[in-house]
Amino acid sequence: MTLISDRYFAIVPAAGIGSRFQSDIPKQYAKLLGKTVLEHSLEKLLSLSSIEKVLVPIHQDDKYWSTLSVSQHNRVQTVKGGAERSDSVLAGLDALKAYANPNDWVLVHDAARPCVTLSDLNNLIGTLSGTEAGGLLASPINDTLKRSDNNATVVGTVDRRNIWAAQTPQMFRFGLLHQALSASRQNSMPITDESMAIEALGFSPELVKSSSQNIKITVPEDLSRAEVILKKQGVSM
C-alpha cells in the first residue's frame, strides 16, 4: 500500500567537534566563500519551500551558532545535540514530534556537505515520495577496493560491483526513522548513518544516484575543492 504524505522536514546534525579536521573550530563552522560550511548546507535545504522546518542539533557548548544570521531563520530550530550523530538525529526527531505525523518525510543531511545540488535534492524527493521507507543519495564506487589486516597489508580485493558510497540527504518517514534509531539505541547498536538503522528493521532503502559534486568536508584540503564546486554552481562571496 502506498503511503501518501507531501510534508517534509529536515535535520542537520551539527554537534560534532570534527576531530579529523585539525582545526581549532569544528569543520561545520569553517569559512567557505565568506560563509560557514554549515550555512551553505542549510541554505541549500531552505531553498526548497516544501521543507517546512529544519532542526539543527548543536553541541551544548556551541559558541558559534548564535553568530550566524541563519540561526534566526523562521524555519530553523535548534535542539541540544548528542555525543553521537544518531543521538543528535534522534534529538531532532523528538523535537519534531510536535509537528510531524508518522508518514511525513524527514531528510537528514550532513552539516559538512555544502555542495549538494538542488537537482539532486529534487530528484531524491521525487524518487522516494511514493515509497514505503525511503532511501538516500549515493554514488557507485569506481575505485578498486582493498581489504587489509591490522598492519595495513592487503589481504584481498573487494568486488566493487553493486558497491555504493552512502551520502546525504537520507530521506525516511518520520515514524519509521524514529522507531529505527530508538531501537538502535536500546540495542546498543553502533550505526554510522540512518539507512543502517532502517536496514536493521528489515527494510531495503532505495539508492538515488547523486552527482560528483556532493562531497563531504573531512580535512582542510576539502575546503578548496568545495570552493571550486560552489563557484561552478554560481555561489559567490
Short mmCIF file of C-alpha atoms in Angstrom, two decimals:
data_model
loop_
_atom_site.label_atom_id
_atom_site.label_comp_id
_atom_site.label_asym_id
_atom_site.label_seq_id
_atom_site.Cartn_x
_atom_site.Cartn_y
_atom_site.Cartn_z
CA MET A 1 0.00 0.00 0.00
CA THR A 2 1.34 3.42 -0.95
CA LEU A 3 1.66 5.84 1.94
CA ILE A 4 0.93 9.41 0.97
CA SER A 5 2.45 12.49 2.53
CA ASP A 6 3.65 15.69 0.94
CA ARG A 7 5.08 17.18 4.14
CA TYR A 8 8.83 17.39 4.54
CA PHE A 9 11.15 18.25 7.40
CA ALA A 10 14.94 18.21 7.69
CA ILE A 11 17.54 17.55 10.35
CA VAL A 12 21.12 18.76 10.03
CA PRO A 13 23.18 17.34 12.93
CA ALA A 14 25.86 19.92 13.78
CA ALA A 15 27.05 18.90 17.24
CA GLY A 16 30.30 17.28 16.13
CA ILE A 17 33.72 18.62 17.02
CA GLY A 18 35.40 17.49 13.79
CA SER A 19 38.50 15.90 15.33
CA ARG A 20 39.91 14.88 11.93
CA PHE A 21 39.63 18.42 10.63
CA GLN A 22 42.75 19.55 12.52
CA SER A 23 41.39 22.98 13.43
CA ASP A 24 40.51 24.98 16.50
CA ILE A 25 36.92 25.25 15.27
CA PRO A 26 34.52 22.48 14.25
CA LYS A 27 34.54 21.90 10.50
CA GLN A 28 30.91 22.99 10.10
CA TYR A 29 32.00 26.48 11.10
CA ALA A 30 34.99 26.69 8.77
CA LYS A 31 34.71 29.57 6.30
CA LEU A 32 33.89 28.85 2.68
CA LEU A 33 33.33 31.74 0.25
CA GLY A 34 32.52 34.14 3.06
CA LYS A 35 30.08 31.86 4.89
CA THR A 36 30.44 28.83 7.11
CA VAL A 37 30.15 25.33 5.73
CA LEU A 38 27.00 24.89 7.81
CA GLU A 39 25.38 28.00 6.35
CA HIS A 40 25.89 26.72 2.81
CA SER A 41 24.40 23.34 3.73
CA LEU A 42 21.37 24.88 5.43
CA GLU A 43 20.74 27.36 2.64
CA LYS A 44 20.50 24.52 0.12
CA LEU A 45 17.73 22.89 2.17
CA LEU A 46 15.97 26.16 2.96
CA SER A 47 15.81 26.98 -0.74
CA LEU A 48 13.19 24.21 -1.02
CA SER A 49 9.86 25.70 0.03
CA SER A 50 8.48 22.19 0.54
CA ILE A 51 10.66 21.73 3.63
CA GLU A 52 8.57 23.13 6.47
CA LYS A 53 11.17 23.14 9.23
CA VAL A 54 14.88 22.41 9.64
CA LEU A 55 16.10 21.11 13.00
CA VAL A 56 19.76 21.78 13.84
CA PRO A 57 21.13 19.78 16.81
CA ILE A 58 24.16 21.64 18.18
CA HIS A 59 26.70 20.98 20.92
CA GLN A 60 25.66 22.24 24.34
CA ASP A 61 28.79 24.42 24.49
CA ASP A 62 28.49 25.73 20.93
CA LYS A 63 29.64 29.36 20.75
CA TYR A 64 29.40 29.89 17.01
CA TRP A 65 25.81 29.10 16.03
CA SER A 66 24.22 32.21 17.53
CA THR A 67 26.53 34.44 15.46
CA LEU A 68 25.08 33.16 12.17
CA SER A 69 22.16 35.00 10.58
CA VAL A 70 20.62 31.66 9.57
CA SER A 71 20.15 30.89 13.27
CA GLN A 72 17.30 33.44 13.21
CA HIS A 73 15.57 31.95 10.16
CA ASN A 74 11.88 31.35 10.81
CA ARG A 75 12.06 27.76 9.55
CA VAL A 76 15.13 26.83 11.60
CA GLN A 77 15.01 25.44 15.14
CA THR A 78 17.91 24.27 17.30
CA VAL A 79 17.99 21.43 19.80
CA LYS A 80 20.70 20.06 22.09
CA GLY A 81 22.75 17.52 20.18
CA GLY A 82 24.17 14.25 21.50
CA ALA A 83 27.52 12.53 21.75
CA GLU A 84 26.99 10.58 18.54
CA ARG A 85 25.39 11.52 15.23
CA SER A 86 22.49 9.14 15.86
CA ASP A 87 21.86 10.77 19.26
CA SER A 88 21.65 14.18 17.62
CA VAL A 89 19.29 12.96 14.90
CA LEU A 90 17.08 11.30 17.50
CA ALA A 91 17.01 14.55 19.48
CA GLY A 92 15.87 16.31 16.32
CA LEU A 93 13.17 13.71 15.75
CA ASP A 94 11.96 14.10 19.33
CA ALA A 95 11.60 17.84 18.73
CA LEU A 96 9.67 17.14 15.53
CA LYS A 97 7.02 15.19 17.40
CA ALA A 98 5.20 18.49 17.88
CA TYR A 99 4.89 18.98 14.12
CA ALA A 100 5.31 15.75 12.17
CA ASN A 101 2.99 12.82 11.54
CA PRO A 102 4.32 9.25 11.23
CA ASN A 103 4.10 9.23 7.43
CA ASP A 104 5.77 12.62 6.94
CA TRP A 105 9.25 12.70 5.46
CA VAL A 106 12.48 13.68 7.20
CA LEU A 107 15.64 14.50 5.24
CA VAL A 108 18.81 14.07 7.33
CA HIS A 109 21.73 15.95 5.83
CA ASP A 110 25.38 16.21 6.85
CA ALA A 111 26.32 19.70 8.02
CA ALA A 112 29.59 19.16 6.14
CA ARG A 113 28.05 18.58 2.71
CA PRO A 114 27.63 22.15 1.45
CA CYS A 115 27.79 21.30 -2.25
CA VAL A 116 24.69 19.14 -2.63
CA THR A 117 22.87 20.29 -5.76
CA LEU A 118 19.26 21.40 -5.92
CA SER A 119 18.69 18.95 -8.75
CA ASP A 120 19.87 16.08 -6.52
CA LEU A 121 17.59 17.27 -3.70
CA ASN A 122 14.60 17.46 -6.02
CA ASN A 123 15.43 14.09 -7.57
CA LEU A 124 15.70 12.49 -4.13
CA ILE A 125 12.30 13.81 -3.08
CA GLY A 126 10.65 12.99 -6.39
CA THR A 127 12.06 9.45 -6.49
CA LEU A 128 11.27 8.46 -2.91
CA SER A 129 8.00 10.21 -2.11
CA GLY A 130 5.88 7.24 -3.18
CA THR A 131 7.96 4.59 -1.42
CA GLU A 132 7.26 2.85 1.87
CA ALA A 133 10.51 3.52 3.69
CA GLY A 134 12.65 5.94 1.70
CA GLY A 135 16.29 5.98 0.74
CA LEU A 136 19.39 8.07 0.27
CA LEU A 137 21.68 9.82 -2.14
CA ALA A 138 24.65 7.65 -3.00
CA SER A 139 27.42 7.23 -5.55
CA PRO A 140 28.63 3.99 -7.18
CA ILE A 141 32.21 3.12 -6.25
CA ASN A 142 34.61 3.37 -9.20
CA ASP A 143 37.92 2.82 -7.39
CA THR A 144 39.45 -0.60 -6.81
CA LEU A 145 38.86 -1.53 -3.17
CA LYS A 146 41.36 -3.39 -1.00
CA ARG A 147 40.75 -5.19 2.30
CA SER A 148 43.63 -5.02 4.78
CA ASP A 149 44.70 -6.59 8.03
CA ASN A 150 45.56 -4.60 11.16
CA ASN A 151 49.02 -3.89 9.77
CA ALA A 152 47.72 -2.14 6.63
CA THR A 153 48.69 -5.10 4.49
CA VAL A 154 46.43 -6.13 1.62
CA VAL A 155 44.59 -9.39 2.28
CA GLY A 156 42.17 -9.20 -0.63
CA THR A 157 40.44 -7.16 -3.30
CA VAL A 158 36.79 -6.30 -2.80
CA ASP A 159 34.38 -6.82 -5.69
CA ARG A 160 33.15 -3.27 -6.33
CA ARG A 161 30.11 -4.32 -8.35
CA ASN A 162 26.94 -3.04 -6.66
CA ILE A 163 29.01 -1.16 -4.04
CA TRP A 164 27.91 2.40 -3.35
CA ALA A 165 29.22 5.21 -1.15
CA ALA A 166 26.40 6.48 1.05
CA GLN A 167 25.83 10.23 1.06
CA THR A 168 23.16 12.61 2.33
CA PRO A 169 20.46 13.68 2.49
CA GLN A 170 18.95 10.40 3.62
CA MET A 171 15.16 10.57 3.49
CA PHE A 172 12.88 8.39 5.58
CA ARG A 173 9.41 8.56 7.06
CA PHE A 174 9.32 10.23 10.45
CA GLY A 175 7.69 7.37 12.37
CA LEU A 176 9.88 4.66 10.87
CA LEU A 177 13.10 6.61 11.38
CA HIS A 178 12.25 7.37 14.99
CA GLN A 179 11.49 3.70 15.59
CA ALA A 180 14.73 2.61 13.90
CA LEU A 181 17.01 4.98 15.81
CA SER A 182 15.28 4.27 19.11
CA ALA A 183 15.74 0.52 18.56
CA SER A 184 19.41 1.02 17.70
CA ARG A 185 19.94 2.92 20.93
CA GLN A 186 18.09 0.32 23.01
CA ASN A 187 20.15 -2.47 21.43
CA SER A 188 23.42 -0.53 21.82
CA MET A 189 23.99 -0.96 18.09
CA PRO A 190 26.56 1.48 16.70
CA ILE A 191 25.33 3.00 13.45
CA THR A 192 27.08 5.30 11.02
CA ASP A 193 24.06 6.54 9.08
CA GLU A 194 20.27 6.49 9.21
CA SER A 195 19.96 3.89 6.48
CA MET A 196 21.83 1.38 8.65
CA ALA A 197 19.20 1.73 11.37
CA ILE A 198 16.39 1.33 8.84
CA GLU A 199 18.08 -1.76 7.38
CA ALA A 200 18.25 -3.30 10.87
CA LEU A 201 14.43 -3.26 10.93
CA GLY A 202 14.34 -5.33 7.74
CA PHE A 203 13.73 -2.55 5.21
CA SER A 204 15.68 -2.00 1.99
CA PRO A 205 16.24 1.72 1.38
CA GLU A 206 16.46 2.87 -2.22
CA LEU A 207 19.71 4.30 -3.59
CA VAL A 208 19.34 7.51 -5.59
CA LYS A 209 22.43 8.35 -7.64
CA SER A 210 23.90 11.74 -6.81
CA SER A 211 26.28 13.95 -8.69
CA SER A 212 30.02 14.00 -8.03
CA GLN A 213 29.64 17.48 -6.51
CA ASN A 214 28.17 16.21 -3.24
CA ILE A 215 31.49 15.96 -1.39
CA LYS A 216 31.90 15.88 2.38
CA ILE A 217 34.26 18.24 4.18
CA THR A 218 36.52 16.00 6.25
CA VAL A 219 40.01 17.53 6.11
CA PRO A 220 41.07 21.15 5.46
CA GLU A 221 42.05 20.36 1.86
CA ASP A 222 38.40 19.61 1.10
CA LEU A 223 37.54 23.31 1.51
CA SER A 224 39.38 24.25 -1.67
CA ARG A 225 37.56 21.50 -3.60
CA ALA A 226 34.25 22.71 -2.22
CA GLU A 227 35.05 26.29 -3.18
CA VAL A 228 35.63 25.29 -6.80
CA ILE A 229 32.36 23.35 -6.87
CA LEU A 230 30.30 26.13 -5.28
CA LYS A 231 31.70 28.68 -7.73
CA LYS A 232 30.64 26.42 -10.60
CA GLN A 233 27.19 26.35 -9.03
CA GLY A 234 27.09 30.15 -9.14
CA VAL A 235 27.81 30.79 -5.48
CA SER A 236 29.99 33.84 -4.85
CA MET A 237 31.38 35.80 -1.90
#
